[in-house]
Amino acid sequence: MKTRIIKCASVIAILLAAQTAGAYQDEKTEVLCKDPKFTDFTLKEYVEPEKIEVPPESAFEFKVSAWSNPATLRLTGKNENIPFTVESTSSFHRIKAKLPASFTGKFVRINAAVKAVLGCEEKKGWLIKVAEGAAAAAPSPEAAEPAPATPAAEAKPQAGETPAAPAATIEPAQPAAPAPQ
């Protein structure tokens, strides 16, 4: 009977030891992925107090970290793909693109997604407001106040010369007055 108890205890001990050994996992096989980083977005983001608008069809760019795979980059706005180019260096990838004309006068969230070389993915988005026209985003030169004309220095005529007519500011919509004879 003693031998029978010893055999049962041995079987139980072996079973318990086998379960503990099966629970062991090697942590070294787990690969950590470094998420891509987005930086240096060149368009002004739309924020409530400032309400800055960008001109239609504006060119923009941003950088993505070097450990990202630029072949996996997706760039969209309003569910529309935005064409882009990639310039790569050893420390980052520069993404250059232009806003499509269809975004004129709209709020647009530009979404970018890219995978790292090791497989993890990162997403980033920027909210912008595209102006109705080029004049709405930046004041046009015609709308600006004309600068006051500076008086020309009057030169004294030499003996035998006729005096020069003073310089005049000519408005584009008015014909110039004839110079006195």
mmCIF file of C-alpha atoms in Angstrom:
data_model
loop_
_atom_site.group_PDB
_atom_site.id
_atom_site.type_symbol
_atom_site.label_atom_id
_atom_site.label_comp_id
_atom_site.label_asym_id
_atom_site.label_seq_id
_atom_site.Cartn_x
_atom_site.Cartn_y
_atom_site.Cartn_z
ATOM 1 C CA MET A 1 0.000 0.000 0.000
ATOM 2 C CA LYS A 2 2.890 2.299 0.722
ATOM 3 C CA THR A 3 4.184 1.780 -2.751
ATOM 4 C CA ARG A 4 0.788 2.596 -4.156
ATOM 5 C CA ILE A 5 0.722 5.935 -2.255
ATOM 6 C CA ILE A 6 4.242 6.714 -3.418
ATOM 7 C CA LYS A 7 3.293 5.990 -7.041
ATOM 8 C CA CYS A 8 0.181 8.221 -6.825
ATOM 9 C CA ALA A 9 2.177 11.038 -5.228
ATOM 10 C CA SER A 10 4.843 10.685 -7.939
ATOM 11 C CA VAL A 11 2.244 10.903 -10.722
ATOM 12 C CA ILE A 12 0.660 13.988 -9.155
ATOM 13 C CA ALA A 13 4.077 15.639 -8.743
ATOM 14 C CA ILE A 14 4.969 14.926 -12.386
ATOM 15 C CA LEU A 15 1.651 16.340 -13.620
ATOM 16 C CA LEU A 16 2.066 19.529 -11.582
ATOM 17 C CA ALA A 17 5.630 20.007 -12.827
ATOM 18 C CA ALA A 18 4.546 19.541 -16.459
ATOM 19 C CA GLN A 19 1.862 22.264 -16.165
ATOM 20 C CA THR A 20 4.303 24.755 -14.697
ATOM 21 C CA ALA A 21 6.842 24.100 -17.459
ATOM 22 C CA GLY A 22 4.151 24.533 -20.147
ATOM 23 C CA ALA A 23 3.240 27.982 -18.801
ATOM 24 C CA TYR A 24 6.725 29.357 -19.441
ATOM 25 C CA GLN A 25 6.993 31.757 -22.393
ATOM 26 C CA ASP A 26 10.181 33.189 -23.756
ATOM 27 C CA GLU A 27 9.869 37.008 -23.769
ATOM 28 C CA LYS A 28 12.799 37.438 -26.151
ATOM 29 C CA THR A 29 10.784 36.225 -29.135
ATOM 30 C CA GLU A 30 8.369 39.153 -28.737
ATOM 31 C CA VAL A 31 9.351 41.888 -31.237
ATOM 32 C CA LEU A 32 8.654 45.494 -30.298
ATOM 33 C CA CYS A 33 7.643 47.845 -33.083
ATOM 34 C CA LYS A 34 8.602 51.516 -33.080
ATOM 35 C CA ASP A 35 5.615 53.588 -34.254
ATOM 36 C CA PRO A 36 6.235 56.022 -37.143
ATOM 37 C CA LYS A 37 6.198 59.717 -36.215
ATOM 38 C CA PHE A 38 4.664 62.566 -38.251
ATOM 39 C CA THR A 39 6.237 66.046 -37.960
ATOM 40 C CA ASP A 40 6.494 69.466 -39.621
ATOM 41 C CA PHE A 41 3.088 69.744 -41.324
ATOM 42 C CA THR A 42 3.321 73.014 -43.289
ATOM 43 C CA LEU A 43 -0.325 74.120 -43.635
ATOM 44 C CA LYS A 44 -1.974 76.031 -40.797
ATOM 45 C CA GLU A 45 -4.451 73.827 -38.980
ATOM 46 C CA TYR A 46 -7.946 75.210 -38.428
ATOM 47 C CA VAL A 47 -8.512 76.093 -34.786
ATOM 48 C CA GLU A 48 -11.537 77.932 -33.434
ATOM 49 C CA PRO A 49 -10.179 81.234 -32.130
ATOM 50 C CA GLU A 50 -7.984 82.015 -35.157
ATOM 51 C CA LYS A 51 -10.116 80.382 -37.899
ATOM 52 C CA ILE A 52 -7.241 80.485 -40.379
ATOM 53 C CA GLU A 53 -8.054 79.392 -43.938
ATOM 54 C CA VAL A 54 -5.535 78.121 -46.487
ATOM 55 C CA PRO A 55 -5.578 79.096 -50.180
ATOM 56 C CA PRO A 56 -7.156 76.618 -52.634
ATOM 57 C CA GLU A 57 -4.797 74.104 -54.248
ATOM 58 C CA SER A 58 -2.059 74.866 -51.697
ATOM 59 C CA ALA A 59 1.095 72.794 -51.736
ATOM 60 C CA PHE A 60 1.994 71.211 -48.404
ATOM 61 C CA GLU A 61 4.479 68.805 -46.921
ATOM 62 C CA PHE A 62 5.287 66.894 -43.776
ATOM 63 C CA LYS A 63 7.929 64.486 -42.549
ATOM 64 C CA VAL A 64 7.640 60.842 -41.509
ATOM 65 C CA SER A 65 10.297 59.072 -39.436
ATOM 66 C CA ALA A 66 12.976 57.035 -41.197
ATOM 67 C CA TRP A 67 11.821 53.706 -39.719
ATOM 68 C CA SER A 68 8.504 53.977 -41.580
ATOM 69 C CA ASN A 69 7.935 52.306 -44.942
ATOM 70 C CA PRO A 70 7.012 55.071 -47.445
ATOM 71 C CA ALA A 71 5.611 52.473 -49.867
ATOM 72 C CA THR A 72 2.756 51.861 -47.401
ATOM 73 C CA LEU A 73 1.798 55.545 -47.025
ATOM 74 C CA ARG A 74 -1.863 56.477 -47.662
ATOM 75 C CA LEU A 75 -2.846 60.156 -47.914
ATOM 76 C CA THR A 76 -6.535 61.075 -48.145
ATOM 77 C CA GLY A 77 -8.943 63.945 -47.614
ATOM 78 C CA LYS A 78 -12.752 63.681 -47.708
ATOM 79 C CA ASN A 79 -12.381 59.999 -48.774
ATOM 80 C CA GLU A 80 -10.388 61.127 -51.837
ATOM 81 C CA ASN A 81 -6.801 60.007 -52.436
ATOM 82 C CA ILE A 82 -4.314 62.876 -52.544
ATOM 83 C CA PRO A 83 -1.350 62.337 -54.904
ATOM 84 C CA PHE A 84 2.049 62.837 -53.274
ATOM 85 C CA THR A 85 5.791 62.454 -53.804
ATOM 86 C CA VAL A 86 8.366 61.116 -51.360
ATOM 87 C CA GLU A 87 11.918 62.359 -50.850
ATOM 88 C CA SER A 88 13.867 60.061 -48.528
ATOM 89 C CA THR A 89 16.968 60.798 -46.474
ATOM 90 C CA SER A 90 18.705 58.716 -43.833
ATOM 91 C CA SER A 91 16.783 60.442 -41.023
ATOM 92 C CA PHE A 92 13.258 61.025 -42.456
ATOM 93 C CA HIS A 93 10.931 60.824 -45.466
ATOM 94 C CA ARG A 94 9.578 64.169 -46.764
ATOM 95 C CA ILE A 95 6.063 63.874 -48.221
ATOM 96 C CA LYS A 96 5.006 66.615 -50.680
ATOM 97 C CA ALA A 97 1.457 67.048 -51.996
ATOM 98 C CA LYS A 98 -1.040 69.612 -53.275
ATOM 99 C CA LEU A 99 -4.660 70.107 -52.223
ATOM 100 C CA PRO A 100 -7.085 69.058 -54.983
ATOM 101 C CA ALA A 101 -9.299 71.781 -56.488
ATOM 102 C CA SER A 102 -12.376 69.887 -55.266
ATOM 103 C CA PHE A 103 -11.532 70.930 -51.670
ATOM 104 C CA THR A 104 -12.080 74.655 -52.384
ATOM 105 C CA GLY A 105 -14.352 76.264 -49.784
ATOM 106 C CA LYS A 106 -14.570 73.151 -47.571
ATOM 107 C CA PHE A 107 -13.384 71.857 -44.249
ATOM 108 C CA VAL A 108 -11.020 68.956 -44.924
ATOM 109 C CA ARG A 109 -9.328 66.497 -42.621
ATOM 110 C CA ILE A 110 -6.118 65.346 -44.264
ATOM 111 C CA ASN A 111 -5.455 61.800 -43.068
ATOM 112 C CA ALA A 112 -2.094 60.075 -43.332
ATOM 113 C CA ALA A 113 -1.365 56.467 -42.408
ATOM 114 C CA VAL A 114 1.922 54.602 -42.732
ATOM 115 C CA LYS A 115 3.353 51.308 -41.518
ATOM 116 C CA ALA A 116 6.733 50.944 -39.871
ATOM 117 C CA VAL A 117 9.354 48.647 -41.317
ATOM 118 C CA LEU A 118 8.518 46.141 -38.533
ATOM 119 C CA GLY A 119 4.793 46.235 -39.343
ATOM 120 C CA CYS A 120 2.998 48.450 -36.815
ATOM 121 C CA GLU A 121 0.889 51.276 -38.225
ATOM 122 C CA GLU A 122 0.482 54.912 -37.215
ATOM 123 C CA LYS A 123 -2.210 57.381 -38.315
ATOM 124 C CA LYS A 124 -2.299 61.173 -38.122
ATOM 125 C CA GLY A 125 -4.766 63.819 -39.280
ATOM 126 C CA TRP A 126 -4.889 67.590 -39.678
ATOM 127 C CA LEU A 127 -8.077 69.676 -39.961
ATOM 128 C CA ILE A 128 -7.870 72.582 -42.402
ATOM 129 C CA LYS A 129 -10.340 75.047 -43.914
ATOM 130 C CA VAL A 130 -9.776 75.765 -47.598
ATOM 131 C CA ALA A 131 -10.780 79.290 -48.638
ATOM 132 C CA GLU A 132 -13.366 79.975 -51.357
ATOM 133 C CA GLY A 133 -10.844 81.693 -53.594
ATOM 134 C CA ALA A 134 -7.290 82.984 -53.575
ATOM 135 C CA ALA A 135 -8.483 86.470 -52.564
ATOM 136 C CA ALA A 136 -10.285 85.113 -49.485
ATOM 137 C CA ALA A 137 -7.168 83.517 -48.049
ATOM 138 C CA ALA A 138 -4.791 86.415 -48.558
ATOM 139 C CA PRO A 139 -5.498 90.061 -49.279
ATOM 140 C CA SER A 140 -5.058 90.874 -52.948
ATOM 141 C CA PRO A 141 -2.684 93.662 -54.011
ATOM 142 C CA GLU A 142 -5.592 95.573 -55.637
ATOM 143 C CA ALA A 143 -7.572 95.611 -52.384
ATOM 144 C CA ALA A 144 -4.670 97.028 -50.392
ATOM 145 C CA GLU A 145 -4.504 100.759 -49.737
ATOM 146 C CA PRO A 146 -2.273 102.544 -52.235
ATOM 147 C CA ALA A 147 0.936 103.791 -50.719
ATOM 148 C CA PRO A 148 1.231 107.576 -50.538
ATOM 149 C CA ALA A 149 3.385 109.043 -53.278
ATOM 150 C CA THR A 150 6.676 110.461 -52.142
ATOM 151 C CA PRO A 151 7.406 113.883 -53.594
ATOM 152 C CA ALA A 152 10.177 113.895 -56.144
ATOM 153 C CA ALA A 153 13.170 116.011 -55.317
ATOM 154 C CA GLU A 154 12.995 119.155 -57.367
ATOM 155 C CA ALA A 155 16.171 119.679 -59.318
ATOM 156 C CA LYS A 156 17.143 123.198 -60.242
ATOM 157 C CA PRO A 157 17.481 123.563 -63.996
ATOM 158 C CA GLN A 158 20.843 124.510 -65.401
ATOM 159 C CA ALA A 159 21.148 127.511 -67.691
ATOM 160 C CA GLY A 160 19.428 126.788 -71.006
ATOM 161 C CA GLU A 161 17.347 123.798 -69.761
ATOM 162 C CA THR A 162 13.595 123.667 -69.384
ATOM 163 C CA PRO A 163 12.273 122.676 -65.957
ATOM 164 C CA ALA A 164 11.128 119.028 -65.634
ATOM 165 C CA ALA A 165 7.475 118.295 -64.842
ATOM 166 C CA PRO A 166 6.886 117.060 -61.295
ATOM 167 C CA ALA A 167 6.329 113.295 -60.906
ATOM 168 C CA ALA A 168 2.670 112.341 -60.636
ATOM 169 C CA THR A 169 0.951 109.212 -59.375
ATOM 170 C CA ILE A 170 -1.210 107.781 -62.145
ATOM 171 C CA GLU A 171 -4.184 105.616 -61.252
ATOM 172 C CA PRO A 172 -4.646 102.620 -63.602
ATOM 173 C CA ALA A 173 -8.259 103.543 -64.421
ATOM 174 C CA GLN A 174 -7.497 107.216 -65.307
ATOM 175 C CA PRO A 175 -5.606 108.466 -68.357
ATOM 176 C CA ALA A 176 -2.465 110.466 -67.700
ATOM 177 C CA ALA A 177 -2.640 114.254 -68.056
ATOM 178 C CA PRO A 178 -0.407 115.789 -70.766
ATOM 179 C CA ALA A 179 2.766 117.413 -69.494
ATOM 180 C CA PRO A 180 2.911 121.241 -69.729
ATOM 181 C CA GLN A 181 4.931 122.652 -72.632
#
